[in-house]
Every structure is written in C-alpha cells, then in structure tokens.
Amino acid sequence: MEEMKNTGSCHGKNALKYLLRILGVFFLTVALIVAFLYSAMLLVCRGPSESARDLFVLSVRETSAIGFLANLVLSDAEIEEIVSRPQGKVQETDTSLIDMNSGSHDDSSEPKADEWGYVDDDGDGIIIVPVAGEGYIGKMMIVLDPSRVIVGCAPELLGTSGCTVEEFALREDAVAAINGGGFMDLNGGGNGSIPDTCIVSRGQVYYGGSGVGPGFVGIDSNYILHVGFTSSEQIEEWDIQEGVGYGPVLVANGEPQDTSGALVSGLNPRTAIGQRSDGAILMLVIDGRQPSSIGATYTDEVDIMLKFGAVNACNLDGGSSSLMWYNGEYINNCASVIGIRDIPSSFVVLKEGRS
C-alpha cells in the first residue's frame, strides 16, 4: 500500500513538473513575441524612415483599440506633430457639374457599358465592381439612380443604442447599405448610439448641435451630393435631405483634395461615398487589418474615386465599422474582432420604385 502511495505521489510530481514546463515555454514564447513586436515598432518609429514611422502612427491611432501602441515608442508631442497636419480647404459644391440627364439611356434590351465602362448586367440599377491596389482589396457599389440613396437612421434609438448596417437596411426594406457617419467611441467602449456630428435623414436634423465636423456629406432635394460644408447652417441653406459627417473630403468639384500627402492617414479599412457627373452614387468599402487586405489610405480612396468618375466624394467612418451589405448579405470582410458593430447611421439603397 505504501508503495502505491509513493508511486501516485511520483506521478503527481511528474505531472506538475510537466505542466510547469509547458507554462514556462508558453510564457517564454509570449515574452519573445512581445519583445519582437516592440523591437519592430521601435525600429519603425526610431529608424531612418520617417514615412514608415508616420504610416505606423497614423494606422494605429485611427482605432481606439490599439491606438496606445504609438505611445509605447513615441512621446505625446511627437505623436501630436504627426497627426495634426492641416487639411486643405474645401470649396462649395458646384451643382452645375452634375447632370442627371447625361447618362446613357438606351431602350434596347441588351445592357451596355456606361461612359466609364461599367455594365448593369442584371438591370437592378446597381453595379458591384471589385477594387484592388497595393495591399488592399474592396468593392465599389455604383447606384445609377441617386434618388434611391437615403440615410438610414433610428431616431428613437439615438442616445440609447445603435444598429448594424444590416439592421438599417432591413428597417428600410432596402437592397443595399454601407456604414455612415462617426460616433462617440471613448476607449473603444461606445455602443454606436451617439453620433459625433449631426445626422440628416428625410430632411430631419438630429444632433444638430454637434456640427458638421471635418467632412460632412449631404444629398439635397435634387439628389446632388454636396461636400463643401463649413457649418451646420448650410444644411438648411442647401436643402440637404440626407447627410452624415466624418471626413475628410476626398474630391470636390472634380478635383482631388489636399490631404497633406499620402501619409495623412494610415492603412485601415475604409468607407467612402461620392457622385459621378451623371448623378450616379458611388459607395466604396475597402477591407483592412487582414492578411489579404491590410487597408488603404485617404490618398488611395481619392485615386479610386477619381478612377470611377467622382465629381465629389467624402470619406466616411472606417475601421471596424466598414461594411457593405447587398441582397441579404455582407459582401466584404468585417475587421472587428468582436463582431459587427452597432452604428448611428448608414447610407441605404432603396428598392427600385421606393424613392
């Protein structure tokens, strides 16, 4: 009996030693990974390339979840100098550049390419085009009839809870939607219920005291998209019916806007909205924070919007909020590690004949 007790005691000690070895290896591996990542950040931020340093800082600072990483290797003053570059001044929207009757109207049954080479194959008035560039992939949604695009908003929930992009689409019985304006998200703990700029939905202004921010985008009663806002008073002046804020403005009156160089933003998931000269609305979503798509800068968005013929365009909320929903499903990859986020607003595309 004594021998059996000794044997059991030995087995228990051996098991404990084995467990301690596993834990030791685990913690050593974690320590090595942390040391490697810190060394890599130190090399990027303290190395010879200022461009690499700026890109790193601007990428992590755009998300509250990992924004602290820049503070591990740089001082507050150094970070402030990088992120506080001035934006270019945006001029008032020239509505004469948009001609709703300039698009191709062919009565033949065979779908034909428009001026920019895109074809509405299924005739639903929406064209989905894959986009790709150095380090990113995404999708552009072209909505041929701008009267179908409205701001999805749940007024009764503002200040209490947000909705997902899909929920906004379902509320409107819509066929497509993307995320919209920004929201208060202190330390990543926001629930998507409080917009950080005003929202306009069906001509009604919500959170008007929050202003228009660095890049408000609004659609007037003639379905022309405006981006040159400097005050909330212009919402009434320009008869804005649908609008949200985030920024910066990417294209104004056919001209790329000065975003103070390619590194004004980091590589992150992106969402943007624009309008072509024929009135068609452009909705762009770019994946990010994934092996297949690191993300894009504001400059990348400018280039894409110009390629698709945008006369005016504005960046919307990005990061883990960037999503595109179409015909009952999300057609891009969500960057959020905690699942699809609730937000206060979206741009939704109504079914044909609903506008």
Coordinates of C-alpha atoms in Angstrom, one line a residue:
M1 CA 0.0 0.0 0.0
E2 CA 2.8 2.4 0.9
E3 CA 4.5 1.6 -2.4
M4 CA 1.3 2.6 -4.3
K5 CA 1.1 5.9 -2.4
N6 CA 4.7 6.6 -3.4
T7 CA 4.0 5.8 -7.0
G8 CA 1.0 8.1 -7.1
S9 CA 3.0 10.8 -5.4
C10 CA 5.7 10.5 -8.0
H11 CA 3.2 10.6 -10.9
G12 CA 1.6 13.7 -9.4
K13 CA 5.0 15.4 -9.1
N14 CA 5.9 14.5 -12.7
A15 CA 2.6 15.9 -13.9
L16 CA 3.2 19.1 -12.1
K17 CA 6.7 19.4 -13.5
Y18 CA 5.4 18.7 -17.0
L19 CA 2.7 21.4 -16.5
L20 CA 5.2 23.9 -15.2
R21 CA 7.5 23.2 -18.2
I22 CA 4.6 23.8 -20.6
L23 CA 3.7 27.1 -18.8
G24 CA 7.3 28.1 -18.9
V25 CA 7.6 27.5 -22.6
F26 CA 4.3 29.3 -23.2
F27 CA 5.2 32.4 -21.2
L28 CA 8.7 32.5 -22.8
T29 CA 7.1 32.3 -26.2
V30 CA 4.8 35.2 -25.4
A31 CA 7.7 37.2 -24.0
L32 CA 9.7 36.6 -27.1
I33 CA 6.8 37.6 -29.3
V34 CA 6.2 40.8 -27.3
A35 CA 9.9 41.6 -27.4
F36 CA 10.0 41.1 -31.2
L37 CA 6.9 43.3 -31.8
Y38 CA 8.3 46.0 -29.5
S39 CA 11.6 45.9 -31.3
A40 CA 9.8 46.1 -34.6
M41 CA 7.8 49.1 -33.5
L42 CA 11.0 50.7 -32.2
L43 CA 12.8 50.1 -35.4
V44 CA 9.9 51.6 -37.5
C45 CA 9.5 54.6 -35.2
R46 CA 13.1 55.3 -34.4
G47 CA 14.6 54.1 -37.7
P48 CA 15.8 56.1 -40.7
S49 CA 12.4 56.2 -42.5
E50 CA 10.1 59.0 -41.3
S51 CA 7.5 57.8 -43.8
A52 CA 7.3 54.3 -42.2
R53 CA 7.1 56.0 -38.7
D54 CA 4.2 58.2 -39.8
L55 CA 2.4 55.4 -41.5
F56 CA 2.6 53.2 -38.4
V57 CA 1.4 56.0 -36.1
L58 CA -1.5 57.1 -38.3
S59 CA -2.6 53.5 -38.8
V60 CA -2.8 52.6 -35.1
R61 CA -4.2 56.0 -34.0
E62 CA -7.2 55.6 -36.1
T63 CA -8.6 52.8 -33.9
S64 CA -9.2 53.3 -30.2
A65 CA -8.4 49.6 -29.6
I66 CA -4.7 49.7 -30.5
G67 CA -4.0 53.5 -30.5
F68 CA -1.8 53.1 -27.4
L69 CA 0.9 51.3 -29.3
A70 CA 2.3 54.5 -30.7
N71 CA 2.7 55.8 -27.1
L72 CA 4.9 52.9 -26.3
V73 CA 7.7 54.2 -28.5
L74 CA 7.0 57.9 -29.1
S75 CA 6.2 60.9 -26.9
D76 CA 2.9 62.7 -26.9
A77 CA 4.5 65.7 -28.6
E78 CA 5.9 63.5 -31.4
I79 CA 2.6 61.8 -32.0
E80 CA 0.7 65.2 -32.0
E81 CA 3.1 66.6 -34.6
I82 CA 2.4 63.6 -36.9
V83 CA -1.4 63.5 -36.6
S84 CA -2.1 67.3 -36.6
R85 CA -1.2 68.1 -40.2
P86 CA -3.7 70.7 -41.6
Q87 CA -6.3 69.7 -44.1
G88 CA -6.9 71.5 -47.4
K89 CA -9.8 74.0 -47.6
V90 CA -12.8 72.6 -49.5
Q91 CA -14.7 74.8 -51.8
E92 CA -18.5 75.0 -52.1
T93 CA -20.1 72.3 -54.3
D94 CA -20.7 73.4 -57.9
T95 CA -24.0 71.8 -58.7
S96 CA -23.7 72.6 -62.4
L97 CA -21.2 69.8 -62.7
I98 CA -23.9 67.2 -62.1
D99 CA -26.3 66.5 -65.0
M100 CA -28.8 63.8 -64.1
N101 CA -29.8 63.5 -67.8
S102 CA -26.2 62.9 -69.1
G103 CA -26.2 59.1 -68.5
S104 CA -26.8 56.6 -71.3
H105 CA -30.5 55.8 -71.8
D106 CA -30.7 53.0 -74.4
D107 CA -34.1 51.4 -75.0
S108 CA -32.6 48.2 -76.3
S109 CA -32.8 45.1 -74.2
E110 CA -29.1 44.4 -74.3
P111 CA -27.2 46.1 -71.3
K112 CA -24.4 48.4 -72.5
A113 CA -21.4 49.9 -70.8
D114 CA -21.7 53.4 -69.5
E115 CA -19.3 56.3 -70.1
W116 CA -16.9 54.7 -67.5
G117 CA -17.1 51.2 -68.9
Y118 CA -19.4 49.6 -66.3
V119 CA -22.4 47.5 -67.2
D120 CA -25.6 46.9 -65.2
D121 CA -25.8 43.2 -66.2
D122 CA -28.9 42.2 -64.2
G123 CA -30.7 45.5 -64.7
D124 CA -31.3 46.2 -61.0
G125 CA -29.7 49.7 -61.2
I126 CA -26.7 48.6 -59.0
I127 CA -23.3 47.6 -60.2
I128 CA -20.8 45.9 -57.9
V129 CA -17.1 46.3 -59.0
P130 CA -14.2 44.7 -57.2
V131 CA -11.3 47.1 -56.5
A132 CA -7.7 46.3 -55.6
G133 CA -4.5 48.1 -55.1
E134 CA -1.2 47.7 -53.3
G135 CA -2.1 46.0 -50.0
Y136 CA -5.8 46.2 -50.2
I137 CA -9.0 44.8 -51.8
G138 CA -12.6 46.1 -51.7
K139 CA -15.8 46.8 -53.6
M140 CA -17.3 49.8 -55.3
M141 CA -21.1 49.9 -55.5
I142 CA -22.5 52.1 -58.3
V143 CA -26.1 53.2 -57.7
L144 CA -27.4 54.5 -61.0
D145 CA -30.4 56.3 -59.6
P146 CA -29.3 58.7 -56.8
S147 CA -32.9 59.1 -55.6
R148 CA -32.7 55.6 -54.2
V149 CA -30.0 56.6 -51.6
I150 CA -31.1 57.8 -48.2
V151 CA -29.5 57.9 -44.7
G152 CA -30.6 55.0 -42.5
C153 CA -31.3 56.2 -39.0
A154 CA -33.2 55.1 -36.0
P155 CA -34.3 58.4 -34.3
E156 CA -36.0 56.6 -31.4
L157 CA -32.7 54.8 -30.5
L158 CA -30.3 57.7 -30.8
G159 CA -28.5 58.1 -27.4
T160 CA -29.6 54.6 -26.3
S161 CA -28.3 52.1 -28.8
G162 CA -27.1 51.8 -32.4
C163 CA -28.0 49.4 -35.2
T164 CA -25.9 47.3 -37.6
V165 CA -25.7 48.1 -41.3
E166 CA -27.9 45.1 -42.0
E167 CA -30.5 46.3 -39.5
F168 CA -30.6 49.7 -41.1
A169 CA -31.2 48.1 -44.5
L170 CA -33.9 45.8 -43.1
R171 CA -35.7 48.8 -41.4
E172 CA -36.0 50.4 -44.8
D173 CA -36.7 47.2 -46.7
A174 CA -33.6 48.2 -48.7
V175 CA -31.4 46.2 -51.1
A176 CA -28.1 47.6 -50.1
A177 CA -26.3 49.6 -47.4
I178 CA -22.9 50.8 -46.2
N179 CA -21.9 52.3 -42.8
G180 CA -22.2 56.0 -42.4
G181 CA -21.0 58.7 -40.0
G182 CA -18.8 58.6 -37.0
F183 CA -19.9 58.2 -33.3
M184 CA -18.6 58.8 -29.8
D185 CA -16.4 55.8 -29.0
L186 CA -14.3 56.7 -26.0
N187 CA -11.6 54.0 -25.4
G188 CA -13.5 51.7 -27.8
G189 CA -16.4 51.5 -25.5
G190 CA -19.1 53.3 -27.5
N191 CA -22.3 51.5 -28.4
G192 CA -22.9 53.3 -31.6
S193 CA -25.8 55.4 -30.3
I194 CA -24.3 58.9 -30.2
P195 CA -23.2 60.5 -33.5
D196 CA -20.2 62.8 -33.3
T197 CA -21.7 65.1 -35.9
C198 CA -25.3 65.9 -36.9
I199 CA -27.3 63.4 -38.9
V200 CA -29.9 64.4 -41.6
S201 CA -32.5 61.8 -42.5
R202 CA -35.5 62.6 -44.7
G203 CA -34.9 66.3 -44.1
Q204 CA -34.9 66.0 -40.3
V205 CA -31.8 67.0 -38.5
Y206 CA -30.7 65.1 -35.4
Y207 CA -27.9 66.1 -33.0
G208 CA -27.8 69.5 -34.8
G209 CA -25.6 71.0 -32.1
S210 CA -22.8 68.5 -32.9
G211 CA -21.9 70.4 -36.1
V212 CA -20.6 69.1 -39.4
G213 CA -17.1 68.1 -38.5
P214 CA -14.2 68.0 -40.9
G215 CA -16.1 66.3 -43.7
F216 CA -19.9 66.4 -43.8
V217 CA -21.6 64.9 -46.9
G218 CA -25.2 65.6 -47.8
I219 CA -27.7 64.9 -50.6
D220 CA -30.1 67.7 -51.4
S221 CA -33.7 67.6 -52.7
N222 CA -32.4 67.4 -56.3
Y223 CA -30.3 64.4 -55.4
I224 CA -27.0 66.2 -55.7
L225 CA -24.3 65.2 -53.3
H226 CA -22.5 68.1 -51.5
V227 CA -19.2 68.0 -49.7
G228 CA -18.1 71.6 -49.1
F229 CA -19.7 72.1 -45.7
T230 CA -18.2 74.5 -43.2
S231 CA -21.2 75.0 -40.9
S232 CA -24.4 73.3 -39.9
E233 CA -26.4 76.3 -41.2
Q234 CA -25.6 75.2 -44.8
I235 CA -27.7 72.1 -44.2
E236 CA -30.8 74.2 -44.5
E237 CA -29.3 76.6 -47.0
W238 CA -28.5 73.8 -49.5
D239 CA -31.8 72.0 -48.7
I240 CA -30.0 68.8 -47.5
Q241 CA -32.3 65.9 -47.1
E242 CA -29.8 63.1 -46.2
G243 CA -26.4 63.5 -44.7
V244 CA -23.8 62.4 -42.2
G245 CA -20.3 63.6 -41.1
Y246 CA -16.9 62.1 -40.8
G247 CA -14.3 63.3 -43.4
P248 CA -12.0 64.3 -44.8
V249 CA -13.4 65.4 -48.2
L250 CA -11.7 63.4 -50.9
V251 CA -12.8 65.0 -54.2
A252 CA -14.5 68.4 -54.6
N253 CA -15.8 69.7 -58.0
G254 CA -13.8 67.1 -59.8
E255 CA -10.5 68.0 -58.1
P256 CA -8.6 65.7 -55.7
Q257 CA -8.4 67.4 -52.3
D258 CA -5.2 68.1 -50.4
T259 CA -5.0 65.5 -47.7
S260 CA -1.5 66.8 -46.9
G261 CA 0.3 63.9 -48.6
A262 CA -0.1 60.1 -48.9
L263 CA 0.6 59.6 -45.2
V264 CA -2.2 61.8 -43.8
S265 CA -3.9 58.5 -42.8
G266 CA -2.6 55.0 -42.1
L267 CA -3.6 51.7 -43.7
N268 CA -7.0 50.9 -42.5
P269 CA -10.4 49.6 -43.6
R270 CA -12.2 52.5 -45.4
T271 CA -15.7 53.6 -46.4
A272 CA -16.5 56.5 -48.7
I273 CA -19.3 57.9 -50.8
G274 CA -19.2 60.0 -53.9
Q275 CA -21.2 61.0 -57.0
R276 CA -20.4 60.9 -60.8
S277 CA -21.3 63.7 -63.2
D278 CA -24.4 61.7 -64.3
G279 CA -25.7 61.6 -60.8
A280 CA -24.9 58.0 -60.0
I281 CA -23.8 57.5 -56.4
L282 CA -20.5 55.7 -55.7
M283 CA -20.2 53.7 -52.5
L284 CA -16.8 52.3 -51.6
V285 CA -15.7 49.9 -48.9
I286 CA -12.1 48.6 -48.6
D287 CA -11.2 45.7 -46.3
G288 CA -8.3 46.1 -43.8
R289 CA -6.4 44.6 -40.9
Q290 CA -6.4 41.2 -42.6
P291 CA -3.7 39.2 -44.3
S292 CA -5.4 39.6 -47.7
S293 CA -6.0 43.3 -47.3
I294 CA -4.0 45.5 -44.9
G295 CA -6.0 48.6 -45.7
A296 CA -5.9 51.8 -47.6
T297 CA -5.0 55.5 -47.1
Y298 CA -7.2 58.5 -47.8
T299 CA -5.0 59.0 -50.9
D300 CA -5.9 55.5 -52.1
E301 CA -9.6 56.5 -51.7
V302 CA -9.1 59.7 -53.7
D303 CA -7.4 57.7 -56.6
I304 CA -10.2 55.1 -56.6
M305 CA -13.0 57.7 -56.6
L306 CA -11.4 59.7 -59.5
K307 CA -11.0 56.4 -61.4
F308 CA -14.7 55.8 -61.1
G309 CA -15.6 59.3 -62.2
A310 CA -16.4 61.0 -58.9
V311 CA -17.1 64.7 -59.1
N312 CA -17.5 64.9 -55.3
A313 CA -16.6 62.4 -52.7
C314 CA -16.0 62.1 -48.9
N315 CA -14.5 59.6 -46.5
L316 CA -17.0 58.0 -44.0
D317 CA -16.4 56.2 -40.8
G318 CA -13.9 53.3 -41.4
G319 CA -12.1 50.7 -39.3
S320 CA -14.2 48.1 -37.7
S321 CA -17.4 49.9 -38.9
S322 CA -16.6 49.4 -42.6
L323 CA -19.2 47.1 -44.1
M324 CA -21.2 46.7 -47.4
W325 CA -24.5 44.8 -47.4
Y326 CA -26.1 43.7 -50.6
N327 CA -29.1 41.4 -51.4
G328 CA -29.3 39.9 -48.0
E329 CA -25.7 39.5 -47.0
Y330 CA -22.4 41.3 -46.2
I331 CA -20.1 41.2 -49.3
N332 CA -16.9 42.3 -47.6
N333 CA -15.0 41.1 -44.5
C334 CA -15.6 42.8 -41.2
A335 CA -12.4 44.0 -39.5
S336 CA -13.8 43.9 -36.0
V337 CA -12.5 41.1 -33.7
I338 CA -15.7 41.4 -31.5
G339 CA -18.2 41.1 -34.3
I340 CA -20.2 43.5 -36.4
R341 CA -20.6 46.9 -34.6
D342 CA -23.6 49.0 -33.9
I343 CA -23.5 52.4 -35.5
P344 CA -25.8 55.5 -35.5
S345 CA -26.3 55.9 -39.3
S346 CA -25.8 54.3 -42.7
F347 CA -26.4 55.0 -46.3
V348 CA -29.0 52.6 -47.7
V349 CA -30.2 51.9 -51.2
L350 CA -34.0 51.5 -51.5
K351 CA -35.6 49.1 -53.9
E352 CA -36.5 50.5 -57.3
G353 CA -39.7 52.5 -57.2
R354 CA -39.4 53.2 -53.4
S355 CA -37.8 56.6 -53.7

